Amino acid sequence: MSSTWDQVEGILDQAADNKEQQYEQSYDNDVNNASNSIDRYSNDAAQDLEHPVETAESGYENVKGYVERPFEEAKNAVEGYYDGAKGDVERPFEDAGRDVDRYEQDAENYKDQQERGFADDLNRDANN
């Protein structure tokens, strides 16, 4: 019996050791991430202090983008509506132009057919 309890105790000890290692790794990762973030922000702040003109220009460009973006989106929307409306207005005229071309072709085909039929009738009459 003791060997079974020893095995259970060994498994539980191993599980506890694994969990402890996971916690330690997680803690170490969190500390490293925090340290890296602090270093990165410190470096960014140092760069900002060392290069105030570039920092100001970058900030200006960011703000400018935030201000201009809604106007650009509005312009694009208006242009899209205009193009759609323009298409709605032009489409019937384009359709009508195609219809006229088709009717013109149909009339030409009918005329050619009539002329061939008339010529066939003349030839038939001449041969009789």
Coordinates of N, CA and C in Angstrom, one line a residue:
M1 N 0.8 -1.2 0.0 CA 0.0 0.0 0.0 C 0.9 1.2 0.0
S2 N 1.9 1.1 0.7 CA 2.8 2.3 0.8 C 3.4 2.7 -0.5
S3 N 3.6 1.8 -1.4 CA 4.2 2.1 -2.7 C 3.2 2.9 -3.5
T4 N 1.9 2.6 -3.4 CA 0.9 3.3 -4.1 C 0.8 4.8 -3.6
W5 N 0.9 4.9 -2.3 CA 0.8 6.2 -1.7 C 2.1 7.0 -2.0
D6 N 3.2 6.3 -2.1 CA 4.5 6.9 -2.4 C 4.4 7.4 -3.9
Q7 N 3.8 6.6 -4.7 CA 3.6 7.0 -6.1 C 2.7 8.3 -6.2
V8 N 1.6 8.2 -5.5 CA 0.7 9.4 -5.5 C 1.4 10.6 -5.0
E9 N 2.1 10.4 -3.9 CA 2.8 11.6 -3.3 C 3.9 12.1 -4.3
G10 N 4.5 11.2 -5.0 CA 5.5 11.6 -6.0 C 4.9 12.4 -7.1
I11 N 3.7 11.9 -7.6 CA 3.0 12.6 -8.7 C 2.6 14.0 -8.2
L12 N 2.1 14.1 -7.0 CA 1.6 15.4 -6.5 C 2.8 16.3 -6.3
D13 N 3.9 15.8 -5.8 CA 5.1 16.6 -5.6 C 5.6 17.1 -7.0
Q14 N 5.6 16.3 -8.0 CA 6.0 16.7 -9.3 C 5.1 17.7 -9.9
A15 N 3.8 17.6 -9.7 CA 2.8 18.5 -10.1 C 3.0 19.9 -9.5
A16 N 3.3 19.8 -8.1 CA 3.5 21.1 -7.4 C 4.8 21.7 -7.9
D17 N 5.8 20.9 -8.1 CA 7.1 21.5 -8.6 C 6.9 22.1 -10.0
N18 N 6.1 21.5 -10.9 CA 5.9 22.0 -12.2 C 5.1 23.3 -12.1
K19 N 4.1 23.4 -11.2 CA 3.3 24.6 -11.1 C 4.2 25.7 -10.5
E20 N 5.1 25.4 -9.6 CA 6.0 26.4 -9.0 C 6.9 26.9 -10.1
Q21 N 7.4 26.0 -11.0 CA 8.3 26.5 -12.1 C 7.5 27.4 -13.0
Q22 N 6.2 27.0 -13.3 CA 5.4 27.9 -14.2 C 5.2 29.3 -13.6
Y23 N 4.9 29.3 -12.3 CA 4.8 30.6 -11.6 C 6.1 31.4 -11.7
E24 N 7.2 30.7 -11.5 CA 8.5 31.4 -11.5 C 8.8 32.0 -12.9
Q25 N 8.5 31.2 -13.9 CA 8.7 31.6 -15.3 C 7.8 32.8 -15.6
S26 N 6.5 32.7 -15.2 CA 5.6 33.7 -15.5 C 6.0 35.0 -14.8
Y27 N 6.5 34.9 -13.6 CA 6.9 36.1 -12.8 C 8.2 36.7 -13.5
D28 N 9.1 35.8 -13.9 CA 10.3 36.3 -14.6 C 10.0 37.0 -15.9
N29 N 9.0 36.4 -16.6 CA 8.6 37.0 -17.9 C 8.0 38.4 -17.6
D30 N 7.1 38.4 -16.6 CA 6.5 39.7 -16.3 C 7.5 40.8 -15.9
V31 N 8.5 40.4 -15.1 CA 9.5 41.3 -14.7 C 10.3 41.8 -15.9
N32 N 10.7 40.8 -16.8 CA 11.4 41.2 -18.0 C 10.6 42.1 -18.9
N33 N 9.4 41.8 -19.1 CA 8.5 42.7 -19.9 C 8.4 44.1 -19.3
A34 N 8.2 44.2 -18.0 CA 8.1 45.5 -17.4 C 9.4 46.2 -17.5
S35 N 10.5 45.5 -17.3 CA 11.8 46.2 -17.4 C 12.1 46.6 -18.9
N36 N 11.7 45.8 -19.8 CA 11.9 46.2 -21.2 C 11.0 47.4 -21.6
S37 N 9.8 47.4 -21.0 CA 8.9 48.6 -21.3 C 9.5 49.9 -20.7
I38 N 10.0 49.7 -19.5 CA 10.6 50.9 -18.8 C 11.8 51.4 -19.6
D39 N 12.6 50.5 -20.1 CA 13.8 50.8 -20.9 C 13.3 51.5 -22.2
R40 N 12.3 50.9 -22.8 CA 11.9 51.5 -24.1 C 11.3 52.9 -23.9
Y41 N 10.5 53.1 -22.9 CA 9.9 54.4 -22.6 C 11.0 55.4 -22.2
S42 N 11.9 54.9 -21.4 CA 13.0 55.8 -21.0 C 13.8 56.2 -22.2
N43 N 14.1 55.3 -23.1 CA 14.8 55.6 -24.4 C 14.0 56.6 -25.2
D44 N 12.7 56.3 -25.3 CA 11.9 57.2 -26.1 C 11.9 58.6 -25.5
A45 N 11.8 58.7 -24.2 CA 11.8 60.0 -23.5 C 13.1 60.7 -23.7
A46 N 14.2 59.9 -23.7 CA 15.5 60.5 -23.9 C 15.7 61.0 -25.3
Q47 N 15.2 60.3 -26.3 CA 15.2 60.7 -27.7 C 14.4 62.0 -27.8
D48 N 13.2 62.0 -27.2 CA 12.4 63.2 -27.3 C 13.1 64.4 -26.7
L49 N 13.9 64.2 -25.6 CA 14.6 65.4 -25.0 C 15.8 65.7 -25.9
E50 N 16.4 64.7 -26.5 CA 17.6 65.0 -27.3 C 17.3 65.7 -28.6
H51 N 16.1 65.4 -29.1 CA 15.7 65.8 -30.5 C 14.3 66.5 -30.4
P52 N 14.2 67.7 -29.7 CA 12.9 68.3 -29.5 C 12.2 68.7 -30.8
V53 N 13.0 69.2 -31.8 CA 12.4 69.6 -33.1 C 11.7 68.4 -33.8
E54 N 12.5 67.3 -33.8 CA 11.9 66.1 -34.5 C 10.7 65.6 -33.7
T55 N 10.7 65.7 -32.4 CA 9.6 65.3 -31.5 C 8.4 66.1 -31.8
A56 N 8.6 67.4 -31.9 CA 7.5 68.4 -32.1 C 7.0 68.2 -33.5
E57 N 7.8 68.0 -34.5 CA 7.3 67.7 -35.9 C 6.5 66.5 -35.9
S58 N 7.0 65.4 -35.3 CA 6.3 64.2 -35.3 C 4.9 64.3 -34.6
G59 N 4.9 65.0 -33.5 CA 3.7 65.3 -32.8 C 2.7 66.1 -33.7
Y60 N 3.3 67.1 -34.3 CA 2.4 67.9 -35.2 C 1.8 67.0 -36.3
E61 N 2.7 66.2 -37.0 CA 2.2 65.3 -38.0 C 1.1 64.4 -37.5
N62 N 1.2 63.9 -36.3 CA 0.2 63.0 -35.8 C -1.1 63.7 -35.6
V63 N -1.0 64.9 -35.0 CA -2.2 65.7 -34.7 C -2.8 66.1 -36.1
K64 N -2.0 66.5 -37.0 CA -2.5 66.9 -38.3 C -3.3 65.8 -39.0
G65 N -2.7 64.6 -38.8 CA -3.4 63.4 -39.4 C -4.8 63.2 -38.7
Y66 N -4.8 63.4 -37.4 CA -6.1 63.2 -36.7 C -7.1 64.3 -37.2
V67 N -6.6 65.5 -37.4 CA -7.5 66.6 -37.8 C -8.0 66.4 -39.3
E68 N -7.0 66.0 -40.2 CA -7.3 65.9 -41.6 C -8.1 64.7 -42.0
R69 N -8.0 63.6 -41.2 CA -8.6 62.3 -41.6 C -10.1 62.4 -41.8
P70 N -10.9 63.1 -40.8 CA -12.3 63.1 -41.1 C -12.7 63.9 -42.3
F71 N -11.9 64.9 -42.7 CA -12.2 65.7 -43.9 C -11.9 64.9 -45.1
E72 N -10.8 64.1 -45.1 CA -10.5 63.2 -46.2 C -11.6 62.2 -46.4
E73 N -12.0 61.6 -45.3 CA -13.1 60.6 -45.3 C -14.4 61.2 -45.9
A74 N -14.7 62.4 -45.5 CA -15.9 63.1 -46.0 C -15.7 63.4 -47.4
K75 N -14.5 63.9 -47.9 CA -14.3 64.1 -49.3 C -14.5 62.9 -50.1
N76 N -13.9 61.8 -49.6 CA -14.0 60.5 -50.3 C -15.5 60.1 -50.4
A77 N -16.2 60.3 -49.3 CA -17.7 59.9 -49.3 C -18.4 60.8 -50.3
V78 N -18.2 62.1 -50.3 CA -18.9 63.0 -51.3 C -18.5 62.6 -52.7
E79 N -17.2 62.3 -53.0 CA -16.8 61.9 -54.3 C -17.5 60.6 -54.7
G80 N -17.6 59.7 -53.8 CA -18.3 58.4 -54.1 C -19.8 58.6 -54.4
Y81 N -20.4 59.5 -53.6 CA -21.8 59.8 -53.9 C -22.0 60.5 -55.2
Y82 N -21.1 61.4 -55.5 CA -21.1 62.1 -56.8 C -20.9 61.2 -58.0
D83 N -19.9 60.3 -57.9 CA -19.7 59.3 -58.9 C -20.9 58.4 -59.1
G84 N -21.5 58.0 -58.0 CA -22.7 57.1 -58.1 C -23.8 57.9 -58.8
A85 N -24.1 59.1 -58.4 CA -25.2 59.9 -58.9 C -24.9 60.2 -60.4
K86 N -23.6 60.5 -60.7 CA -23.2 60.8 -62.1 C -23.5 59.6 -63.0
G87 N -23.2 58.4 -62.5 CA -23.5 57.2 -63.2 C -25.0 57.0 -63.4
D88 N -25.7 57.3 -62.3 CA -27.2 57.1 -62.4 C -27.8 58.1 -63.5
V89 N -27.2 59.3 -63.6 CA -27.7 60.2 -64.6 C -27.2 59.8 -66.0
E90 N -26.0 59.4 -66.2 CA -25.4 59.1 -67.5 C -25.9 57.8 -68.0
R91 N -26.2 56.9 -67.2 CA -26.5 55.5 -67.6 C -27.7 55.5 -68.6
P92 N -28.8 56.2 -68.3 CA -29.9 56.1 -69.3 C -29.5 56.7 -70.7
F93 N -28.7 57.7 -70.7 CA -28.2 58.2 -72.0 C -27.3 57.2 -72.7
E94 N -26.5 56.6 -72.0 CA -25.6 55.5 -72.6 C -26.5 54.4 -73.1
D95 N -27.5 54.0 -72.3 CA -28.4 52.9 -72.8 C -29.1 53.3 -74.0
A96 N -29.6 54.6 -74.0 CA -30.3 55.1 -75.2 C -29.4 55.1 -76.4
G97 N -28.1 55.5 -76.2 CA -27.2 55.5 -77.4 C -27.0 54.1 -77.9
R98 N -26.9 53.1 -77.0 CA -26.7 51.7 -77.5 C -28.0 51.3 -78.2
D99 N -29.2 51.7 -77.7 CA -30.4 51.3 -78.4 C -30.5 51.9 -79.7
V100 N -30.1 53.2 -79.9 CA -30.1 53.9 -81.2 C -29.2 53.1 -82.1
D101 N -28.0 52.8 -81.7 CA -27.0 52.1 -82.5 C -27.6 50.7 -83.0
R102 N -28.3 50.0 -82.0 CA -28.9 48.7 -82.3 C -30.0 48.9 -83.4
Y103 N -30.9 49.9 -83.2 CA -32.0 50.2 -84.1 C -31.5 50.5 -85.5
E104 N -30.4 51.3 -85.5 CA -29.7 51.7 -86.7 C -29.2 50.5 -87.5
Q105 N -28.6 49.6 -86.7 CA -28.1 48.3 -87.3 C -29.2 47.4 -87.8
D106 N -30.3 47.4 -87.0 CA -31.5 46.6 -87.4 C -32.1 47.2 -88.7
A107 N -32.2 48.5 -88.8 CA -32.7 49.1 -90.0 C -31.8 48.8 -91.2
E108 N -30.5 48.9 -91.0 CA -29.6 48.6 -92.1 C -29.7 47.2 -92.6
N109 N -29.8 46.2 -91.6 CA -30.0 44.8 -91.9 C -31.3 44.6 -92.7
Y110 N -32.4 45.3 -92.2 CA -33.7 45.1 -92.9 C -33.6 45.7 -94.3
K111 N -32.9 46.8 -94.5 CA -32.8 47.4 -95.8 C -32.0 46.5 -96.7
D112 N -30.9 45.9 -96.2 CA -30.1 45.0 -97.0 C -30.9 43.8 -97.4
Q113 N -31.7 43.3 -96.5 CA -32.6 42.1 -96.7 C -33.6 42.4 -97.8
Q114 N -34.2 43.6 -97.7 CA -35.2 44.0 -98.7 C -34.6 44.1 -100.1
E115 N -33.4 44.7 -100.1 CA -32.7 44.9 -101.4 C -32.4 43.5 -102.0
R116 N -31.9 42.6 -101.2 CA -31.6 41.2 -101.7 C -32.8 40.5 -102.2
G117 N -33.9 40.7 -101.4 CA -35.2 40.1 -101.8 C -35.7 40.7 -103.1
F118 N -35.5 42.0 -103.3 CA -36.0 42.7 -104.5 C -35.1 42.2 -105.7
A119 N -33.8 42.1 -105.4 CA -32.9 41.6 -106.5 C -33.2 40.1 -106.8
D120 N -33.5 39.3 -105.9 CA -33.9 37.9 -106.1 C -35.2 37.9 -106.9
D121 N -36.1 38.7 -106.6 CA -37.4 38.8 -107.4 C -37.1 39.2 -108.8
L122 N -36.2 40.2 -109.1 CA -35.9 40.6 -110.4 C -35.2 39.5 -111.2
N123 N -34.3 38.8 -110.5 CA -33.6 37.7 -111.2 C -34.6 36.5 -111.5
R124 N -35.5 36.3 -110.6 CA -36.5 35.2 -110.9 C -37.4 35.6 -112.0
D125 N -37.8 36.9 -112.1 CA -38.7 37.3 -113.1 C -37.9 37.3 -114.5
A126 N -36.6 37.6 -114.4 CA -35.9 37.7 -115.7 C -35.6 36.2 -116.2
N127 N -35.5 35.3 -115.3 CA -35.3 33.9 -115.7 C -36.5 33.2 -116.2
N128 N -37.7 33.8 -115.8 CA -38.9 33.1 -116.2 C -39.4 33.5 -117.6

